[in-house]
Tab-separated table of C-alpha atoms in Angstrom:
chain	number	residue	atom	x	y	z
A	1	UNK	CA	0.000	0.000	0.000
A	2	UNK	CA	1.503	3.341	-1.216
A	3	UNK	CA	0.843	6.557	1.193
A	4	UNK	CA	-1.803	7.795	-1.310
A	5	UNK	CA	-3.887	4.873	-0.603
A	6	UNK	CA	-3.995	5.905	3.275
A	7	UNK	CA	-6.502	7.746	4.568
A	8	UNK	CA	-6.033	10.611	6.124
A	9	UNK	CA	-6.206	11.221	10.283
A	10	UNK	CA	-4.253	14.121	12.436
A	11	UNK	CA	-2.272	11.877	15.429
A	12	UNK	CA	-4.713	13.091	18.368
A	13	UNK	CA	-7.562	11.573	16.582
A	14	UNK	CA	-5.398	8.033	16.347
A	15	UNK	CA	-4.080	8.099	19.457
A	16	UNK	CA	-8.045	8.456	20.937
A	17	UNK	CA	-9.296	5.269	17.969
A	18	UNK	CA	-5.933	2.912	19.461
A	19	UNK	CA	-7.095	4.145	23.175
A	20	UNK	CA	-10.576	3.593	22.586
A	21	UNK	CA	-9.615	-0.156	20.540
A	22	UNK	CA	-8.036	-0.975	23.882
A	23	UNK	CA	-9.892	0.167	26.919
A	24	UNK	CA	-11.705	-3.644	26.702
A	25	UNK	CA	-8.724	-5.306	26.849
A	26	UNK	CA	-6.352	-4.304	29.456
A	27	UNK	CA	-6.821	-2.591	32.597
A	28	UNK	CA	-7.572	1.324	33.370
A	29	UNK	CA	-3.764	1.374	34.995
A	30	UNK	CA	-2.374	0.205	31.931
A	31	UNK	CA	-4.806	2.450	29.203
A	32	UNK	CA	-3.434	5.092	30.979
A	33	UNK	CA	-0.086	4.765	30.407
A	34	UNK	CA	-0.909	4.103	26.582
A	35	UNK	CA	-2.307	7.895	26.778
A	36	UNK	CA	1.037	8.771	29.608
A	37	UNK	CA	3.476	7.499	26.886
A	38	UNK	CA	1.526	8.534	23.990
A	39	UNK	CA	0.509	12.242	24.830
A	40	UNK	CA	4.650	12.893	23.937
A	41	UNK	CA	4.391	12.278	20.613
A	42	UNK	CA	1.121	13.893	19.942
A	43	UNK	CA	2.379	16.956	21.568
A	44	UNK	CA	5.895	16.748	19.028
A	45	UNK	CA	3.327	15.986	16.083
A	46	UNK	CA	0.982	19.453	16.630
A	47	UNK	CA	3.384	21.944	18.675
A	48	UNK	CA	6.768	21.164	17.403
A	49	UNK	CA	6.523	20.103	13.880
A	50	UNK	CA	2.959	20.479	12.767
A	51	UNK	CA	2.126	17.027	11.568
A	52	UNK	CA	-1.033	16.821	10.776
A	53	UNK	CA	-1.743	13.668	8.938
A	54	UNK	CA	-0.394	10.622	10.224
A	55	UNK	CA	-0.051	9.336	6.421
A	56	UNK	CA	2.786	11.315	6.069
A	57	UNK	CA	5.003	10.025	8.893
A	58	UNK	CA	8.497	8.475	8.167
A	59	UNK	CA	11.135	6.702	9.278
A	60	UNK	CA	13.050	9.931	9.710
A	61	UNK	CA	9.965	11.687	11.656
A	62	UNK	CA	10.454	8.965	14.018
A	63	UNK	CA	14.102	9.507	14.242
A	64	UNK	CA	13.516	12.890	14.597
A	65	UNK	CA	10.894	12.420	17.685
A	66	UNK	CA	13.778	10.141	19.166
A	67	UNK	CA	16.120	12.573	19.301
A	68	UNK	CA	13.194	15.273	21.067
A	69	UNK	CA	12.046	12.972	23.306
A	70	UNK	CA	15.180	12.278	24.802
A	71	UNK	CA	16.473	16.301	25.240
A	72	UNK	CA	13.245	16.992	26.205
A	73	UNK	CA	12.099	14.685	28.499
A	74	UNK	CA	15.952	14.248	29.962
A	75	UNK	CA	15.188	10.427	30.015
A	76	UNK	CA	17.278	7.874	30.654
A	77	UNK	CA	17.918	4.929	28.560
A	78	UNK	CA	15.271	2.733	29.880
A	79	UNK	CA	12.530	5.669	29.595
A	80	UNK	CA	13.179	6.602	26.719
A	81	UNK	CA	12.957	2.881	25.380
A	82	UNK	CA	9.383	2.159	27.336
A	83	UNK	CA	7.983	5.281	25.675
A	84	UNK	CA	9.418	4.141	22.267
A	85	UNK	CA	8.251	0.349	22.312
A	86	UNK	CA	4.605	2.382	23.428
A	87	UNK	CA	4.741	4.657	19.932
A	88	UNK	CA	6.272	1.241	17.828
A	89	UNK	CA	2.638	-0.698	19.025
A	90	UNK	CA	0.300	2.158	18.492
A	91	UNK	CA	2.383	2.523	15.018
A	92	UNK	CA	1.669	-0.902	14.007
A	93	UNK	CA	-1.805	-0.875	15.185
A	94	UNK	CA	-1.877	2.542	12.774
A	95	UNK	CA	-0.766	0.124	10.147
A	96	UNK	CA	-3.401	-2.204	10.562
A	97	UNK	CA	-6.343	1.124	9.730
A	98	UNK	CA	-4.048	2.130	6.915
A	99	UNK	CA	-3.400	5.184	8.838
A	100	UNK	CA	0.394	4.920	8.382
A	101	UNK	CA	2.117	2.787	5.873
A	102	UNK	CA	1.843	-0.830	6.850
A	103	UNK	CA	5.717	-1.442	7.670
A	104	UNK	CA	6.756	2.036	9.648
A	105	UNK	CA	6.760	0.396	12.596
A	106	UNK	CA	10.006	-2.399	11.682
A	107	UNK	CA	12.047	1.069	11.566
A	108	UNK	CA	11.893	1.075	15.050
A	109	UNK	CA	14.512	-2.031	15.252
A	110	UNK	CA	17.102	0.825	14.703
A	111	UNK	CA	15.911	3.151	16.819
A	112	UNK	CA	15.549	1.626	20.217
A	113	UNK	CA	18.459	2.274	22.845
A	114	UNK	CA	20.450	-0.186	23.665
A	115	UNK	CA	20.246	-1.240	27.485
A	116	UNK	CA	23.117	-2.627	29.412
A	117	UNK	CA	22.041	-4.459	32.449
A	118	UNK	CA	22.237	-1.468	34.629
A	119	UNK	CA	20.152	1.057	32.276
A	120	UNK	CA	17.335	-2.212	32.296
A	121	UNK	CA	16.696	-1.856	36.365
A	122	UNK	CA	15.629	1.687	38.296
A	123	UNK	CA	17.921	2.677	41.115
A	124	UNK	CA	15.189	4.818	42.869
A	125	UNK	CA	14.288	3.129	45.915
A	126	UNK	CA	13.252	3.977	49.732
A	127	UNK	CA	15.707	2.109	51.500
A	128	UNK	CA	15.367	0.683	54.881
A	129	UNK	CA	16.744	3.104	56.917
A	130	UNK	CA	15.184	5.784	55.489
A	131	UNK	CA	11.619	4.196	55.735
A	132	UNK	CA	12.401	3.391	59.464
A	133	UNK	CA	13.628	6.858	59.889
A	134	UNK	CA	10.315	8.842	58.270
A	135	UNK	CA	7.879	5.584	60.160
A	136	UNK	CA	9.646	6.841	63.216
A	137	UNK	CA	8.775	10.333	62.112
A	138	UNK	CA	5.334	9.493	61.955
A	139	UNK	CA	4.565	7.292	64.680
A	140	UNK	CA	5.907	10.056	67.020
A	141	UNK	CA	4.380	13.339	65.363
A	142	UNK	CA	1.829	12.351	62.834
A	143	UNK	CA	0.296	8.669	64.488
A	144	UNK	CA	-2.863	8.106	62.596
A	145	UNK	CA	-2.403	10.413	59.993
A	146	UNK	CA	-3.154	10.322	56.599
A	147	UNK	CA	0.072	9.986	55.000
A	148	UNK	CA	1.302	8.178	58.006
A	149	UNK	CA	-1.304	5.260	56.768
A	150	UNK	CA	-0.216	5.687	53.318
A	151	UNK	CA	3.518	4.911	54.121
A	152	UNK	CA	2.675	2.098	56.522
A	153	UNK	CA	0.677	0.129	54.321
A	154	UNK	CA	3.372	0.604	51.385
A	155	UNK	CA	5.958	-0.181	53.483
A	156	UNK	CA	4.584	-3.275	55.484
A	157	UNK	CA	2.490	-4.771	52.002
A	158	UNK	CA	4.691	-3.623	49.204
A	159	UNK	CA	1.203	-3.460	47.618
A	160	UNK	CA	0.673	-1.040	44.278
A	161	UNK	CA	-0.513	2.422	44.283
A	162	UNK	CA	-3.817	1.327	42.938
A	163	UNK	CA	-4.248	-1.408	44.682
A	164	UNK	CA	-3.927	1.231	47.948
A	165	UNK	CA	-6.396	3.286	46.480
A	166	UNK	CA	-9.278	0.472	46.035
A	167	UNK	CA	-9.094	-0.630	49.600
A	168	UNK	CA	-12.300	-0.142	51.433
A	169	UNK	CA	-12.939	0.013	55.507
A	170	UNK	CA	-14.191	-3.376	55.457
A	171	UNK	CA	-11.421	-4.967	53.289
A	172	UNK	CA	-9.429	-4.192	56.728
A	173	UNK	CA	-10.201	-7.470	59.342
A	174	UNK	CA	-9.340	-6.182	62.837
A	175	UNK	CA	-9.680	-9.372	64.295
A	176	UNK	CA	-7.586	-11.328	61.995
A	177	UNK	CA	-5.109	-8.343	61.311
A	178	UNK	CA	-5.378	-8.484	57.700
A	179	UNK	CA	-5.963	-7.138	54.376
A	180	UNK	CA	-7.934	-8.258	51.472
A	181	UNK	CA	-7.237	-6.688	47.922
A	182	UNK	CA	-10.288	-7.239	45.693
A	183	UNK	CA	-10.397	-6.477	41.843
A	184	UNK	CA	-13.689	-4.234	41.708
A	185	UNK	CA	-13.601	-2.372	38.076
A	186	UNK	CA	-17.358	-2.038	37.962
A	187	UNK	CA	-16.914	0.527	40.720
A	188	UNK	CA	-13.845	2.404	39.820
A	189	UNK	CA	-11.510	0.170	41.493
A	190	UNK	CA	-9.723	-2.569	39.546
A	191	UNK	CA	-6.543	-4.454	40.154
A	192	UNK	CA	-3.438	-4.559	37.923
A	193	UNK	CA	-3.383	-7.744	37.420
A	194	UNK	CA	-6.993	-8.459	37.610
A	195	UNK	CA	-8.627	-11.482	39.402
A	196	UNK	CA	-5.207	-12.524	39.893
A	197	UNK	CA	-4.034	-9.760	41.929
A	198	UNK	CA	-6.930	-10.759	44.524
A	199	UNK	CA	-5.344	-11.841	47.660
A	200	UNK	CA	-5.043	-11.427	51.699
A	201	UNK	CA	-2.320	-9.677	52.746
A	202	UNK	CA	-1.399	-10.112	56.603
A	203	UNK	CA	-0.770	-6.746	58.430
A	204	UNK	CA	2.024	-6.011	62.044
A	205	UNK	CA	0.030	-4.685	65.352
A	206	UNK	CA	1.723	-1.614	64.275
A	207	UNK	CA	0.165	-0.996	60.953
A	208	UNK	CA	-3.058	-2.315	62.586
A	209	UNK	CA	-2.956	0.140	64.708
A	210	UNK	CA	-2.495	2.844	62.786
A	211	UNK	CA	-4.993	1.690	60.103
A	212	UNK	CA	-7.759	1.415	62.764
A	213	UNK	CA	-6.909	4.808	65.183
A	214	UNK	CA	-7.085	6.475	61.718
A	215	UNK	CA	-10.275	5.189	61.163
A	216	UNK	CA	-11.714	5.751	64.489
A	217	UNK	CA	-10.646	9.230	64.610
A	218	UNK	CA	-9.459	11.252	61.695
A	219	UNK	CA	-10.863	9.315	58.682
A	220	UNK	CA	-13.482	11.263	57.017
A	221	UNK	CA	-16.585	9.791	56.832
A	222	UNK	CA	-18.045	10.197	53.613
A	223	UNK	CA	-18.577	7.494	50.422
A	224	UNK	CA	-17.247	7.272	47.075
A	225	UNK	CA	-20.060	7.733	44.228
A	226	UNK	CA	-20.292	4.158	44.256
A	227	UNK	CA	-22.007	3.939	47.860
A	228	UNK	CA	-18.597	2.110	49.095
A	229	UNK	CA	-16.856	3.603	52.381
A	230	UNK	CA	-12.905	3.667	51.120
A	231	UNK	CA	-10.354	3.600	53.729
A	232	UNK	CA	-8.394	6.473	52.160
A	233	UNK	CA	-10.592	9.065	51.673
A	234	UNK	CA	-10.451	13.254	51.424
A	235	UNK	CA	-13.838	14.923	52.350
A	236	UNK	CA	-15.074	14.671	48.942
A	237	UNK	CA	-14.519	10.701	48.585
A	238	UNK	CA	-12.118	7.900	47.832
A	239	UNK	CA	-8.873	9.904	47.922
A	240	UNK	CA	-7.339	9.574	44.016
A	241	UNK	CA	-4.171	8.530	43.010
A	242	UNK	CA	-2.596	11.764	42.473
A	243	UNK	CA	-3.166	13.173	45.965
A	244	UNK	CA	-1.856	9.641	47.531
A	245	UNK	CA	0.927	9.973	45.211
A	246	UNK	CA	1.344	13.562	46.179
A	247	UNK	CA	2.054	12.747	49.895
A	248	UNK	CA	4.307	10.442	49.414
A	249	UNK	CA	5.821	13.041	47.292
A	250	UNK	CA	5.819	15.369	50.686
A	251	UNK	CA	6.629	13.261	53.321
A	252	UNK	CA	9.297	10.837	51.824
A	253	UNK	CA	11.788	14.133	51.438
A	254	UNK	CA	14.470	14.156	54.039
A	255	UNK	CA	13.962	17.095	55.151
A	256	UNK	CA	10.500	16.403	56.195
A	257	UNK	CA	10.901	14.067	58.401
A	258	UNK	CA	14.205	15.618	59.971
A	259	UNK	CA	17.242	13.842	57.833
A	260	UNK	CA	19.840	16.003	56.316
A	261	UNK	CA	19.179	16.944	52.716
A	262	UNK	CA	21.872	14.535	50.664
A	263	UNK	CA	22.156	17.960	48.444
A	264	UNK	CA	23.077	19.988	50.447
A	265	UNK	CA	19.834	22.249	50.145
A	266	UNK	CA	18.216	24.309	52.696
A	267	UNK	CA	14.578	23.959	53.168
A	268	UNK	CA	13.789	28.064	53.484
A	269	UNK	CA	15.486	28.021	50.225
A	270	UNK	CA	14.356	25.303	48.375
A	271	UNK	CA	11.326	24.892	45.948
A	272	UNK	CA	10.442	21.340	46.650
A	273	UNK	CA	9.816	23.012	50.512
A	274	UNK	CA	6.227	24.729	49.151
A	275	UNK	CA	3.230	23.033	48.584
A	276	UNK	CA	2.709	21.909	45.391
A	277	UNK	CA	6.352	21.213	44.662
A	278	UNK	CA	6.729	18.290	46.732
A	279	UNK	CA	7.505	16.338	43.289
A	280	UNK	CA	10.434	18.384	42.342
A	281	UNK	CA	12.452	17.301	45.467
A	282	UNK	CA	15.838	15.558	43.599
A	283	UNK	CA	15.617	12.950	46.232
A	284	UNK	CA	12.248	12.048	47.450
A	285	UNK	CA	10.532	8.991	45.975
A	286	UNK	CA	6.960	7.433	44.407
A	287	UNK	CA	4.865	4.503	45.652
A	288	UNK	CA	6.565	2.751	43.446
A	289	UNK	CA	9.418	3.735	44.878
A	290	UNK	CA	8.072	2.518	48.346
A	291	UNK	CA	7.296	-0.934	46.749
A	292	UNK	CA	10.667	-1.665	45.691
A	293	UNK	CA	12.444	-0.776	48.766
A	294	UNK	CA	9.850	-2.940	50.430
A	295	UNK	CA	10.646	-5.877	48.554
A	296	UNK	CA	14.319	-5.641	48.657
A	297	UNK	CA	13.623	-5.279	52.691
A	298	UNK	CA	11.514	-8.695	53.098
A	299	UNK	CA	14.308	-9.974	50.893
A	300	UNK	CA	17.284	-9.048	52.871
A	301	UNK	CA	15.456	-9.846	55.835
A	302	UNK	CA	15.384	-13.655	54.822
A	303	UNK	CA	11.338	-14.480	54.018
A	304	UNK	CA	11.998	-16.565	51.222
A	305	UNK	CA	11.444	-15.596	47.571
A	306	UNK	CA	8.396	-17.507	46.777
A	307	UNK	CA	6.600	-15.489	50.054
A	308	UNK	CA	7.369	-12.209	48.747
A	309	UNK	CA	6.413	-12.933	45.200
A	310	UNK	CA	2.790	-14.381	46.575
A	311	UNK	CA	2.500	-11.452	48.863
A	312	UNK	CA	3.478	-8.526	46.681
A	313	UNK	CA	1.877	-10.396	43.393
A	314	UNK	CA	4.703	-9.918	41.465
A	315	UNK	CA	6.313	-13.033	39.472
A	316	UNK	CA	9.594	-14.556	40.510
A	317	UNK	CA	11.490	-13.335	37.206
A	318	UNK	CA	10.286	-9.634	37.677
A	319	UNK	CA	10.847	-9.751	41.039
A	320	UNK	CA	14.642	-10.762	40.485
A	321	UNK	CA	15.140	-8.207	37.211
A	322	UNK	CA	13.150	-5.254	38.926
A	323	UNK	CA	12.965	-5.243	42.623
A	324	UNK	CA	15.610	-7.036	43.895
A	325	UNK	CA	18.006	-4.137	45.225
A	326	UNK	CA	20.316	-6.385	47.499
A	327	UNK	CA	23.697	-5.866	46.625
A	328	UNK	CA	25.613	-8.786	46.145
A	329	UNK	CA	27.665	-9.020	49.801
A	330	UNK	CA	24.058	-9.334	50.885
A	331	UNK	CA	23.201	-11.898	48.889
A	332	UNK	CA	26.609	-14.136	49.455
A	333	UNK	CA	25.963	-14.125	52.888
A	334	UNK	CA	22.763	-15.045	52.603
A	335	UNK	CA	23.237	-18.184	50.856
A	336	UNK	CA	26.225	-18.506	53.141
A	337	UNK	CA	23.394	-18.407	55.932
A	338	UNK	CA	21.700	-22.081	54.331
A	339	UNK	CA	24.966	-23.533	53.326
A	340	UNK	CA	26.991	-23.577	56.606
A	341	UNK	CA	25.140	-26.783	58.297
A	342	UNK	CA	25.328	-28.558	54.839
C-alpha cells in the first residue's frame, strides 16, 4: 500500500481510535499509560513540527521524535525505550487502519536504545533506613495520619498504588489483622493484574494500629459515588491517586521528616519546601518507589522468595530483574546463611 492509498487522520484523533480499541482489553492502569506514553508524541506531532496527517510520517519523523524525546524529556535509557516500544505498538496498530504505511513500525529495530544491564533496572528506591527513619517520624508526630497510613501500608504490604487506592474500611479485618485486595472495576476500582491480583495480605500490630486509630478518629466519613466507604478518603470521597501519590511526594523528602538533605539544600530556600512542589524534590521517591524498597527489605530480611512474590503479586522473574536491590555481599551471605550446616 503506497501513502496515497492511506486515509487521512491528524495523530490526536489516532491516538483516541488505538485508546478507545483498547480500553476492553487491558486494565484502566495500563490504558493510561498508553495515553502517559503517547501524549509525547502527539504533543511533538501538533506543537513542534505540525504534523497533521499521520499518512505522512516516516522513518526519519520517528528519528527525529527520538532525538526530542530524549532532550526533552531528559530520560534515561530505559525511559526513553518504554515510551518508544509504546509509539512502535500504536504505530503498528496505525498500520493495521491504513493510517500509516503498513511497515513504519520495523524502523523502530534501529531506533531503540540499547540497554546494558544497569540502564534495564531503576535505582530509585526507599531504602530501609530511610523508611524506618520517616515511620519513626510518623509514629511520634503524625500517628494516625493520613500519609502516616499511606507509608505504613506501602511499606509493610509492598502493595501497588492502585491497589492502595481500592481498599475499602471493610477490606481491613481487625480481628484477623489483615488485608484483602479485591479487583472491583465495575466501581472504579480494579486491580493490575486483575482477578489474579486478589489476595489477603497479613498486616504487624503496628500498621493495625495505625490503620484502625485512623479510622476511628481522623478518617473522614463520607462514600465514594459508588455507595462504598474507602479507607483512604479526602472529604469529597475515595482519595485519588494523584493526591496519595502527592504525599508520598511530601513526606518521603528528608527534610521532612528531619534527615539532612543529601544535596546539600536548605529547606527556606528550596522549591520542593512549598506546597505543590513536593515532586520536584531531587531525592524524594513514588509509591513505586516505596514498593521496591519494600521488597528488597523482606528480601534481605530472609522471608523466602516464593513469600514475597505471593505477597506482593509480582512473578519470581520480575521480582529478580526489577525489585531485587540487594547488593551482592548481601546476597553471598545469605546463601552462606543455608549452606553452613550442609
Amino acid at each position: 500500500m503506497t501513502k496515497e492509498q492511506l486515509e487521512p487522520i491528524s495523530p490526536a484523533e489516532a491516538k483516541e481510535m488505538y485508546l478507545d480499541a483498547r480500553k476492553r482489553e487491558v486494565s484502566k492502569s495500563t490504558l493510561d499509560g498508553y495515553h502517559y506514553r503517547l501524549k509525547h508524541f502527539i504533543r511533538w506531532c501538533e506543537q513542534v513540527e505540525g504534523i497533521e496527517n499521520m499518512n505522512n510520517l516516516s522513518g526519519r519523523d520517528l528519528q527525529r521524535f527520538k532525538t526530542w524525546r530524549r532532550d526533552d524529556g531528559d530520560l534515561k535509557p530505559i525511559s526513553l525505550e518504554g515510551q518508544l516500544d509504546a509509539l512502535r505498538i500504536f504505530i503498528r496498530w496505525c498500520g493495521s487502519i491504513d493510517a500509516v504505511e503498513p511497515n513504519l513500525h520495523e524502523k523502530f529495530e534501529a531506533l531503540m536504545p540499547k540497554l546494558d544491564k544497569t540502564d534495564e533496572q531503576s535505582e530509585s528506591i526507599l531504602d530501609t533506613e530511610q523508611a524506618e527513619a520517616l515511620l519513626e517520624y510518623q509514629r511520634k508526630f503524625e500517628h494516625a495520619s493520613r500519609p502516616h497510613v499511606i507509608i505504613e501500608l506501602l511499606w509493610h504490604t509492598g502493595i501497588r498504588l492502585g491497589a492502595l487506592h481500592a481498599l475499602d474500611v471493610d477490606d481491613y479485618d481487625e480481628e484477623a489483622e489483615r488485608i484483602s485486595l479485591r479487583h472491583r472495576p465495575e466501581t472504579g476500582t480494579p486491580l493490575k493484574n486483575g482477578k489474579e491480583g486478589e489476595r489477603i495480605v497479613a498486616l504487624s500490630a503496628e500498621v493495625c494500629r495505625s490503620i484502625e486509630d485512623w479510622r476511628d478518629y481522623n478518617r473522614h466519613d463520607v462514600e465514594d459515588e459508588n455507595g462504598r466507604e474507602p479507607l483512604l478518603t479526602s472529604r469529597n470521597g475515595r482519595m485519588n491517586r494523584s493526591s496519595i501519590r502527592d504525599s508520598v511526594y511530601m513526606v518521603t523528602r528528608p527534610c521532612y521528616y528531619g534527615a539532612d538533605c543529601p544535596k546539600g539544600r536548605e529547606p527556606d530556600d528550596c522549591e520542593a519546601a512549598e506546597y505543590g512542589g513536593y515532586s520536584k524534590c531531587p531525592v524524594n521517591v513514588s509509591p513505586h518507589d516505596i514498593r521496591r524498597g519494600s521488597i528488597t527489605h523482606f528480601l534481605t530480611e530472609d522471608v523466602p522468595e516464593k513469600v514475597v512474590s505471593d505477597r506482593m503479586n509480582v512473578g519470581q522473574d520480575v521480582l529478580d530483574k526489577h525489585y531485587d536491590k540487594r547488593d551482592e555481599e548481601v546476597k553471598v551471605e545469605q546463601r552462606r546463611g543455608y549452606l553452613d550446616n550442609i
